[in-house]
Amino acid sequence: VTLLEQNPRWRLVPRGQAVNLRCILKNSQYPWMSWYQQDLQKQLQWLFTLRSPGDKEVKSLPGADYLATRVTDTELRLQVANMSQGRTLYCTCSAPTGGVQDTQYFGPGTRLLVL
Amino acid sequence: GDSVTQTEGPVTLSEGTSLTVNCSYETKQYPTLFWYVQYPGEGPQLLFKVPKANEKGSSRGFEATYNKEATSFHLQKASVQESDSAVYYCALSRPSGTGSNRLTFGKGTKFSLIP
């Protein structure tokens, strides 16, 4: 079973402040790790998939900017910045349980509330 | 791009009645279809997946048939119980060329029993 730990599990974010999220992969033979995000009342949306330590990607979406970093073989990070005031955001990481086209296993996620 | 549309929630039913959550999808390629379930405080977890058209998937009394002609994947359960209260997500994936599939989710359908 592929296991993922995330921290923090929730965070109140002062307006204008960035927040850093961590995802730790406990058990998988496959290298890919991904981030998904979800606004309140909207669908879970894929953000990034990173394979190797040192990989980085950035993305700007309405309401937030994202920077993902693959730190090690087992750690993936996400920095979320410039979030809109009053926004509630859920971020979760995932890793495949098998090869290509196989099931994604998700971590418990982090809930962010922007003050 | 890919899209998934599902029954808008919340859905509330009496214990022992039948549940149907409709799901329709759009994609240019031949996808694998998934149903995920999410309980409070947890990440989405796989209910079941179906990679081939005209086949049925099932788990925990839930089932869905991959209907390629109608581009549908409706979730059904004959008799719901308290433990079924959760948010249900329909999703699809197709080869992304990155080595790890990327899921496109519907908005989710929250189901609970009438108290």
PDB file of C-alpha atoms in Angstrom:
ATOM      1  CA  VAL A   1       0.000   0.000   0.000  1.00  0.00           C
ATOM      2  CA  THR A   2       1.321   3.414  -0.976  1.00  0.00           C
ATOM      3  CA  LEU A   3       1.356   5.743   2.009  1.00  0.00           C
ATOM      4  CA  LEU A   4       1.589   9.524   2.011  1.00  0.00           C
ATOM      5  CA  GLU A   5       1.910  11.886   4.955  1.00  0.00           C
ATOM      6  CA  GLN A   6       1.184  15.583   4.719  1.00  0.00           C
ATOM      7  CA  ASN A   7       1.839  18.506   7.000  1.00  0.00           C
ATOM      8  CA  PRO A   8       0.452  20.759   8.122  1.00  0.00           C
ATOM      9  CA  ARG A   9      -3.066  19.359   8.033  1.00  0.00           C
ATOM     10  CA  TRP A  10      -4.617  22.802   8.217  1.00  0.00           C
ATOM     11  CA  ARG A  11      -3.445  26.394   8.408  1.00  0.00           C
ATOM     12  CA  LEU A  12      -4.914  29.877   8.801  1.00  0.00           C
ATOM     13  CA  VAL A  13      -2.982  32.059   6.365  1.00  0.00           C
ATOM     14  CA  PRO A  14      -2.760  35.827   6.894  1.00  0.00           C
ATOM     15  CA  ARG A  15      -3.486  37.694   3.708  1.00  0.00           C
ATOM     16  CA  GLY A  16      -0.343  38.206   1.649  1.00  0.00           C
ATOM     17  CA  GLN A  17       1.592  35.448   3.370  1.00  0.00           C
ATOM     18  CA  ALA A  18       2.880  32.342   1.574  1.00  0.00           C
ATOM     19  CA  VAL A  19       2.560  28.868   3.070  1.00  0.00           C
ATOM     20  CA  ASN A  20       4.771  25.821   2.582  1.00  0.00           C
ATOM     21  CA  LEU A  21       3.280  22.332   2.452  1.00  0.00           C
ATOM     22  CA  ARG A  22       5.109  19.022   2.707  1.00  0.00           C
ATOM     23  CA  CYS A  23       4.254  15.586   1.413  1.00  0.00           C
ATOM     24  CA  ILE A  24       6.259  12.545   2.463  1.00  0.00           C
ATOM     25  CA  LEU A  25       6.095   9.291   0.526  1.00  0.00           C
ATOM     26  CA  LYS A  26       6.357   6.302   2.842  1.00  0.00           C
ATOM     27  CA  ASN A  27       6.170   3.362   0.533  1.00  0.00           C
ATOM     28  CA  SER A  28       6.195   3.233  -3.255  1.00  0.00           C
ATOM     29  CA  GLN A  29       8.358   1.712  -5.945  1.00  0.00           C
ATOM     30  CA  TYR A  30       7.355   4.396  -8.454  1.00  0.00           C
ATOM     31  CA  PRO A  31       9.058   7.793  -8.566  1.00  0.00           C
ATOM     32  CA  TRP A  32       6.259  10.177  -9.475  1.00  0.00           C
ATOM     33  CA  MET A  33       4.525  12.426  -6.983  1.00  0.00           C
ATOM     34  CA  SER A  34       1.782  14.911  -7.787  1.00  0.00           C
ATOM     35  CA  TRP A  35      -0.098  17.856  -6.273  1.00  0.00           C
ATOM     36  CA  TYR A  36      -3.815  18.496  -6.662  1.00  0.00           C
ATOM     37  CA  GLN A  37      -5.789  21.473  -5.392  1.00  0.00           C
ATOM     38  CA  GLN A  38      -9.449  22.125  -4.763  1.00  0.00           C
ATOM     39  CA  ASP A  39     -11.389  25.312  -4.158  1.00  0.00           C
ATOM     40  CA  LEU A  40     -14.500  25.117  -2.028  1.00  0.00           C
ATOM     41  CA  GLN A  41     -17.401  23.727  -4.095  1.00  0.00           C
ATOM     42  CA  LYS A  42     -15.184  23.054  -7.108  1.00  0.00           C
ATOM     43  CA  GLN A  43     -13.439  20.010  -8.488  1.00  0.00           C
ATOM     44  CA  LEU A  44     -10.121  18.571  -7.451  1.00  0.00           C
ATOM     45  CA  GLN A  45      -7.652  19.820 -10.059  1.00  0.00           C
ATOM     46  CA  TRP A  46      -4.241  18.461 -11.020  1.00  0.00           C
ATOM     47  CA  LEU A  47      -1.382  20.926 -10.528  1.00  0.00           C
ATOM     48  CA  PHE A  48       1.961  19.188 -11.007  1.00  0.00           C
ATOM     49  CA  THR A  49       3.698  15.848 -11.365  1.00  0.00           C
ATOM     50  CA  LEU A  50       7.401  15.768 -10.454  1.00  0.00           C
ATOM     51  CA  ARG A  51       9.657  12.764 -10.836  1.00  0.00           C
ATOM     52  CA  SER A  52      13.204  13.510  -9.714  1.00  0.00           C
ATOM     53  CA  PRO A  53      14.933  15.350  -6.830  1.00  0.00           C
ATOM     54  CA  GLY A  54      15.643  18.903  -7.965  1.00  0.00           C
ATOM     55  CA  ASP A  55      12.638  19.137 -10.283  1.00  0.00           C
ATOM     56  CA  LYS A  56      10.672  22.371  -9.901  1.00  0.00           C
ATOM     57  CA  GLU A  57       7.614  23.833 -11.565  1.00  0.00           C
ATOM     58  CA  VAL A  58       5.550  26.976 -11.143  1.00  0.00           C
ATOM     59  CA  LYS A  59       1.969  27.719 -12.041  1.00  0.00           C
ATOM     60  CA  SER A  60      -0.349  30.689 -11.599  1.00  0.00           C
ATOM     61  CA  LEU A  61      -4.076  30.107 -11.360  1.00  0.00           C
ATOM     62  CA  PRO A  62      -6.893  32.507 -10.498  1.00  0.00           C
ATOM     63  CA  GLY A  63      -6.591  33.135  -6.776  1.00  0.00           C
ATOM     64  CA  ALA A  64      -3.110  31.719  -6.061  1.00  0.00           C
ATOM     65  CA  ASP A  65       0.421  31.096  -7.288  1.00  0.00           C
ATOM     66  CA  TYR A  66       2.099  27.711  -6.848  1.00  0.00           C
ATOM     67  CA  LEU A  67       5.698  26.485  -6.715  1.00  0.00           C
ATOM     68  CA  ALA A  68       6.293  22.732  -6.486  1.00  0.00           C
ATOM     69  CA  THR A  69       9.660  21.212  -5.628  1.00  0.00           C
ATOM     70  CA  ARG A  70      10.737  17.587  -5.558  1.00  0.00           C
ATOM     71  CA  VAL A  71      13.198  17.763  -2.670  1.00  0.00           C
ATOM     72  CA  THR A  72      14.200  14.099  -2.355  1.00  0.00           C
ATOM     73  CA  ASP A  73      12.988  10.730  -3.594  1.00  0.00           C
ATOM     74  CA  THR A  74      10.428  10.762  -0.792  1.00  0.00           C
ATOM     75  CA  GLU A  75       9.610  14.455  -0.224  1.00  0.00           C
ATOM     76  CA  LEU A  76       7.518  16.815  -2.337  1.00  0.00           C
ATOM     77  CA  ARG A  77       6.838  20.430  -1.365  1.00  0.00           C
ATOM     78  CA  LEU A  78       4.333  23.031  -2.450  1.00  0.00           C
ATOM     79  CA  GLN A  79       4.521  26.740  -1.786  1.00  0.00           C
ATOM     80  CA  VAL A  80       1.209  28.545  -2.151  1.00  0.00           C
ATOM     81  CA  ALA A  81       1.344  32.333  -2.395  1.00  0.00           C
ATOM     82  CA  ASN A  82      -0.797  35.348  -3.262  1.00  0.00           C
ATOM     83  CA  MET A  83      -4.007  33.672  -2.190  1.00  0.00           C
ATOM     84  CA  SER A  84      -7.215  35.663  -2.403  1.00  0.00           C
ATOM     85  CA  GLN A  85      -8.647  36.859   0.892  1.00  0.00           C
ATOM     86  CA  GLY A  86     -11.390  34.672   2.301  1.00  0.00           C
ATOM     87  CA  ARG A  87     -10.462  31.747   0.143  1.00  0.00           C
ATOM     88  CA  THR A  88     -10.628  28.145   1.357  1.00  0.00           C
ATOM     89  CA  LEU A  89      -8.219  25.837  -0.436  1.00  0.00           C
ATOM     90  CA  TYR A  90      -7.547  22.098  -0.104  1.00  0.00           C
ATOM     91  CA  CYS A  91      -4.241  20.677  -1.375  1.00  0.00           C
ATOM     92  CA  THR A  92      -3.404  16.994  -1.530  1.00  0.00           C
ATOM     93  CA  CYS A  93      -0.492  15.026  -2.894  1.00  0.00           C
ATOM     94  CA  SER A  94      -0.660  11.721  -4.714  1.00  0.00           C
ATOM     95  CA  ALA A  95       1.525   8.879  -5.920  1.00  0.00           C
ATOM     96  CA  PRO A  96       0.726   5.929  -8.198  1.00  0.00           C
ATOM     97  CA  THR A  97       0.113   2.516  -6.720  1.00  0.00           C
ATOM     98  CA  GLY A  98       1.238   0.892  -9.934  1.00  0.00           C
ATOM     99  CA  GLY A  99       2.653   1.881 -13.284  1.00  0.00           C
ATOM    100  CA  VAL A 100       1.312   4.221 -15.936  1.00  0.00           C
ATOM    101  CA  GLN A 101      -2.486   4.418 -15.970  1.00  0.00           C
ATOM    102  CA  ASP A 102      -2.733   2.841 -12.564  1.00  0.00           C
ATOM    103  CA  THR A 103      -4.479   4.178  -9.505  1.00  0.00           C
ATOM    104  CA  GLN A 104      -3.365   7.348  -7.745  1.00  0.00           C
ATOM    105  CA  TYR A 105      -3.182   7.112  -3.966  1.00  0.00           C
ATOM    106  CA  PHE A 106      -3.863  10.384  -2.168  1.00  0.00           C
ATOM    107  CA  GLY A 107      -2.577  11.831   1.062  1.00  0.00           C
ATOM    108  CA  PRO A 108      -4.954  13.258   3.699  1.00  0.00           C
ATOM    109  CA  GLY A 109      -4.517  16.805   2.417  1.00  0.00           C
ATOM    110  CA  THR A 110      -4.031  20.273   3.868  1.00  0.00           C
ATOM    111  CA  ARG A 111      -6.811  22.824   4.310  1.00  0.00           C
ATOM    112  CA  LEU A 112      -5.883  26.490   4.010  1.00  0.00           C
ATOM    113  CA  LEU A 113      -8.082  29.383   5.036  1.00  0.00           C
ATOM    114  CA  VAL A 114      -6.947  32.816   3.988  1.00  0.00           C
ATOM    115  CA  LEU A 115      -7.801  35.514   6.520  1.00  0.00           C
TER     116      LEU A 115
ATOM    117  CA  GLY B   1      -9.729  19.519 -22.767  1.00  0.00           C
ATOM    118  CA  ASP B   2     -11.045  16.691 -20.640  1.00  0.00           C
ATOM    119  CA  SER B   3     -14.072  17.211 -18.426  1.00  0.00           C
ATOM    120  CA  VAL B   4     -16.237  15.247 -16.004  1.00  0.00           C
ATOM    121  CA  THR B   5     -19.748  16.243 -14.958  1.00  0.00           C
ATOM    122  CA  GLN B   6     -21.583  14.558 -12.107  1.00  0.00           C
ATOM    123  CA  THR B   7     -24.775  14.876 -10.071  1.00  0.00           C
ATOM    124  CA  GLU B   8     -24.789  18.084  -8.106  1.00  0.00           C
ATOM    125  CA  GLY B   9     -25.155  17.478  -4.407  1.00  0.00           C
ATOM    126  CA  PRO B  10     -25.903  17.296  -1.656  1.00  0.00           C
ATOM    127  CA  VAL B  11     -27.920  14.116  -1.936  1.00  0.00           C
ATOM    128  CA  THR B  12     -29.817  12.881   1.130  1.00  0.00           C
ATOM    129  CA  LEU B  13     -31.638   9.567   1.308  1.00  0.00           C
ATOM    130  CA  SER B  14     -33.238   7.257   3.842  1.00  0.00           C
ATOM    131  CA  GLU B  15     -31.328   4.181   4.943  1.00  0.00           C
ATOM    132  CA  GLY B  16     -32.045   1.190   2.732  1.00  0.00           C
ATOM    133  CA  THR B  17     -32.999   3.191  -0.363  1.00  0.00           C
ATOM    134  CA  SER B  18     -31.066   3.173  -3.624  1.00  0.00           C
ATOM    135  CA  LEU B  19     -28.459   5.739  -4.623  1.00  0.00           C
ATOM    136  CA  THR B  20     -27.531   6.843  -8.131  1.00  0.00           C
ATOM    137  CA  VAL B  21     -24.845   9.426  -8.857  1.00  0.00           C
ATOM    138  CA  ASN B  22     -24.698  10.315 -12.529  1.00  0.00           C
ATOM    139  CA  CYS B  23     -21.375  10.881 -14.253  1.00  0.00           C
ATOM    140  CA  SER B  24     -20.677  11.875 -17.838  1.00  0.00           C
ATOM    141  CA  TYR B  25     -17.309  12.643 -19.380  1.00  0.00           C
ATOM    142  CA  GLU B  26     -15.651  14.253 -22.378  1.00  0.00           C
ATOM    143  CA  THR B  27     -12.226  13.360 -23.691  1.00  0.00           C
ATOM    144  CA  LYS B  28     -10.592  12.893 -27.061  1.00  0.00           C
ATOM    145  CA  GLN B  29      -8.801   9.702 -26.067  1.00  0.00           C
ATOM    146  CA  TYR B  30      -9.746   6.370 -24.604  1.00  0.00           C
ATOM    147  CA  PRO B  31      -9.788   6.902 -20.823  1.00  0.00           C
ATOM    148  CA  THR B  32      -9.764   4.798 -17.705  1.00  0.00           C
ATOM    149  CA  LEU B  33     -12.716   5.729 -15.485  1.00  0.00           C
ATOM    150  CA  PHE B  34     -12.648   5.905 -11.695  1.00  0.00           C
ATOM    151  CA  TRP B  35     -14.905   6.431  -8.721  1.00  0.00           C
ATOM    152  CA  TYR B  36     -13.201   7.840  -5.642  1.00  0.00           C
ATOM    153  CA  VAL B  37     -14.753   8.350  -2.203  1.00  0.00           C
ATOM    154  CA  GLN B  38     -13.649  10.903   0.383  1.00  0.00           C
ATOM    155  CA  TYR B  39     -14.492  10.800   4.073  1.00  0.00           C
ATOM    156  CA  PRO B  40     -14.080  13.804   6.402  1.00  0.00           C
ATOM    157  CA  GLY B  41     -10.458  14.493   7.254  1.00  0.00           C
ATOM    158  CA  GLU B  42      -9.112  12.044   4.679  1.00  0.00           C
ATOM    159  CA  GLY B  43      -7.891  12.189   1.111  1.00  0.00           C
ATOM    160  CA  PRO B  44      -9.828  10.691  -1.797  1.00  0.00           C
ATOM    161  CA  GLN B  45      -9.553   6.910  -1.878  1.00  0.00           C
ATOM    162  CA  LEU B  46     -10.273   4.602  -4.776  1.00  0.00           C
ATOM    163  CA  LEU B  47     -13.661   2.920  -4.785  1.00  0.00           C
ATOM    164  CA  PHE B  48     -13.014   1.138  -8.085  1.00  0.00           C
ATOM    165  CA  LYS B  49     -11.807   1.750 -11.613  1.00  0.00           C
ATOM    166  CA  VAL B  50     -12.744   0.415 -15.065  1.00  0.00           C
ATOM    167  CA  PRO B  51     -10.192   0.618 -17.888  1.00  0.00           C
ATOM    168  CA  LYS B  52     -12.303  -0.872 -20.667  1.00  0.00           C
ATOM    169  CA  ALA B  53     -15.568   0.074 -22.305  1.00  0.00           C
ATOM    170  CA  ASN B  54     -18.662  -2.050 -21.576  1.00  0.00           C
ATOM    171  CA  GLU B  55     -17.135  -3.459 -18.407  1.00  0.00           C
ATOM    172  CA  LYS B  56     -18.460  -3.011 -14.895  1.00  0.00           C
ATOM    173  CA  GLY B  57     -16.606  -2.119 -11.757  1.00  0.00           C
ATOM    174  CA  SER B  58     -17.828  -2.741  -8.220  1.00  0.00           C
ATOM    175  CA  SER B  59     -16.825  -2.445  -4.598  1.00  0.00           C
ATOM    176  CA  ARG B  60     -18.623  -2.323  -1.216  1.00  0.00           C
ATOM    177  CA  GLY B  61     -21.994  -2.748  -2.949  1.00  0.00           C
ATOM    178  CA  PHE B  62     -21.390   0.124  -5.377  1.00  0.00           C
ATOM    179  CA  GLU B  63     -21.164  -0.489  -9.106  1.00  0.00           C
ATOM    180  CA  ALA B  64     -20.801   1.409 -12.380  1.00  0.00           C
ATOM    181  CA  THR B  65     -20.630   0.423 -16.043  1.00  0.00           C
ATOM    182  CA  TYR B  66     -18.286   2.117 -18.522  1.00  0.00           C
ATOM    183  CA  ASN B  67     -20.644   3.190 -21.312  1.00  0.00           C
ATOM    184  CA  LYS B  68     -18.495   4.456 -24.183  1.00  0.00           C
ATOM    185  CA  GLU B  69     -21.428   5.202 -26.501  1.00  0.00           C
ATOM    186  CA  ALA B  70     -23.182   7.367 -23.917  1.00  0.00           C
ATOM    187  CA  THR B  71     -19.875   8.584 -22.391  1.00  0.00           C
ATOM    188  CA  SER B  72     -21.288   7.801 -18.964  1.00  0.00           C
ATOM    189  CA  PHE B  73     -20.168   6.031 -15.785  1.00  0.00           C
ATOM    190  CA  HIS B  74     -23.079   6.244 -13.347  1.00  0.00           C
ATOM    191  CA  LEU B  75     -22.554   5.050  -9.766  1.00  0.00           C
ATOM    192  CA  GLN B  76     -25.278   2.954  -8.162  1.00  0.00           C
ATOM    193  CA  LYS B  77     -25.943   1.239  -4.868  1.00  0.00           C
ATOM    194  CA  ALA B  78     -29.095  -0.671  -4.138  1.00  0.00           C
ATOM    195  CA  SER B  79     -29.323  -0.068  -0.390  1.00  0.00           C
ATOM    196  CA  VAL B  80     -27.434   2.721   1.332  1.00  0.00           C
ATOM    197  CA  GLN B  81     -26.317   2.775   4.952  1.00  0.00           C
ATOM    198  CA  GLU B  82     -24.793   5.271   7.358  1.00  0.00           C
ATOM    199  CA  SER B  83     -21.219   4.315   6.494  1.00  0.00           C
ATOM    200  CA  ASP B  84     -21.822   5.368   2.880  1.00  0.00           C
ATOM    201  CA  SER B  85     -22.074   9.028   3.873  1.00  0.00           C
ATOM    202  CA  ALA B  86     -19.179  10.698   2.054  1.00  0.00           C
ATOM    203  CA  VAL B  87     -18.262  12.728  -1.016  1.00  0.00           C
ATOM    204  CA  TYR B  88     -18.079  10.721  -4.246  1.00  0.00           C
ATOM    205  CA  TYR B  89     -15.886  11.776  -7.167  1.00  0.00           C
ATOM    206  CA  CYS B  90     -16.018  10.533 -10.722  1.00  0.00           C
ATOM    207  CA  ALA B  91     -12.699  10.845 -12.544  1.00  0.00           C
ATOM    208  CA  LEU B  92     -10.935   9.903 -15.734  1.00  0.00           C
ATOM    209  CA  SER B  93      -7.324   9.485 -16.749  1.00  0.00           C
ATOM    210  CA  ARG B  94      -5.568   9.018 -20.031  1.00  0.00           C
ATOM    211  CA  PRO B  95      -1.920   8.639 -20.988  1.00  0.00           C
ATOM    212  CA  SER B  96      -0.073  11.881 -20.273  1.00  0.00           C
ATOM    213  CA  GLY B  97       3.328  10.973 -21.629  1.00  0.00           C
ATOM    214  CA  THR B  98       4.950  11.789 -18.287  1.00  0.00           C
ATOM    215  CA  GLY B  99       5.022   8.280 -16.892  1.00  0.00           C
ATOM    216  CA  SER B 100       2.261   8.964 -14.360  1.00  0.00           C
ATOM    217  CA  ASN B 101      -1.381   9.385 -15.221  1.00  0.00           C
ATOM    218  CA  ARG B 102      -3.172  12.627 -14.498  1.00  0.00           C
ATOM    219  CA  LEU B 103      -6.721  12.523 -13.126  1.00  0.00           C
ATOM    220  CA  THR B 104      -9.538  14.821 -14.208  1.00  0.00           C
ATOM    221  CA  PHE B 105     -12.218  14.946 -11.520  1.00  0.00           C
ATOM    222  CA  GLY B 106     -15.843  15.939 -11.359  1.00  0.00           C
ATOM    223  CA  LYS B 107     -16.948  18.407  -8.673  1.00  0.00           C
ATOM    224  CA  GLY B 108     -17.936  15.657  -6.266  1.00  0.00           C
ATOM    225  CA  THR B 109     -21.326  14.645  -4.906  1.00  0.00           C
ATOM    226  CA  LYS B 110     -21.874  14.767  -1.171  1.00  0.00           C
ATOM    227  CA  PHE B 111     -24.166  12.040   0.104  1.00  0.00           C
ATOM    228  CA  SER B 112     -25.636  11.637   3.575  1.00  0.00           C
ATOM    229  CA  LEU B 113     -28.501   9.787   5.203  1.00  0.00           C
ATOM    230  CA  ILE B 114     -31.600  11.621   6.299  1.00  0.00           C
ATOM    231  CA  PRO B 115     -31.276  11.797  10.084  1.00  0.00           C
TER     232      PRO B 115
END
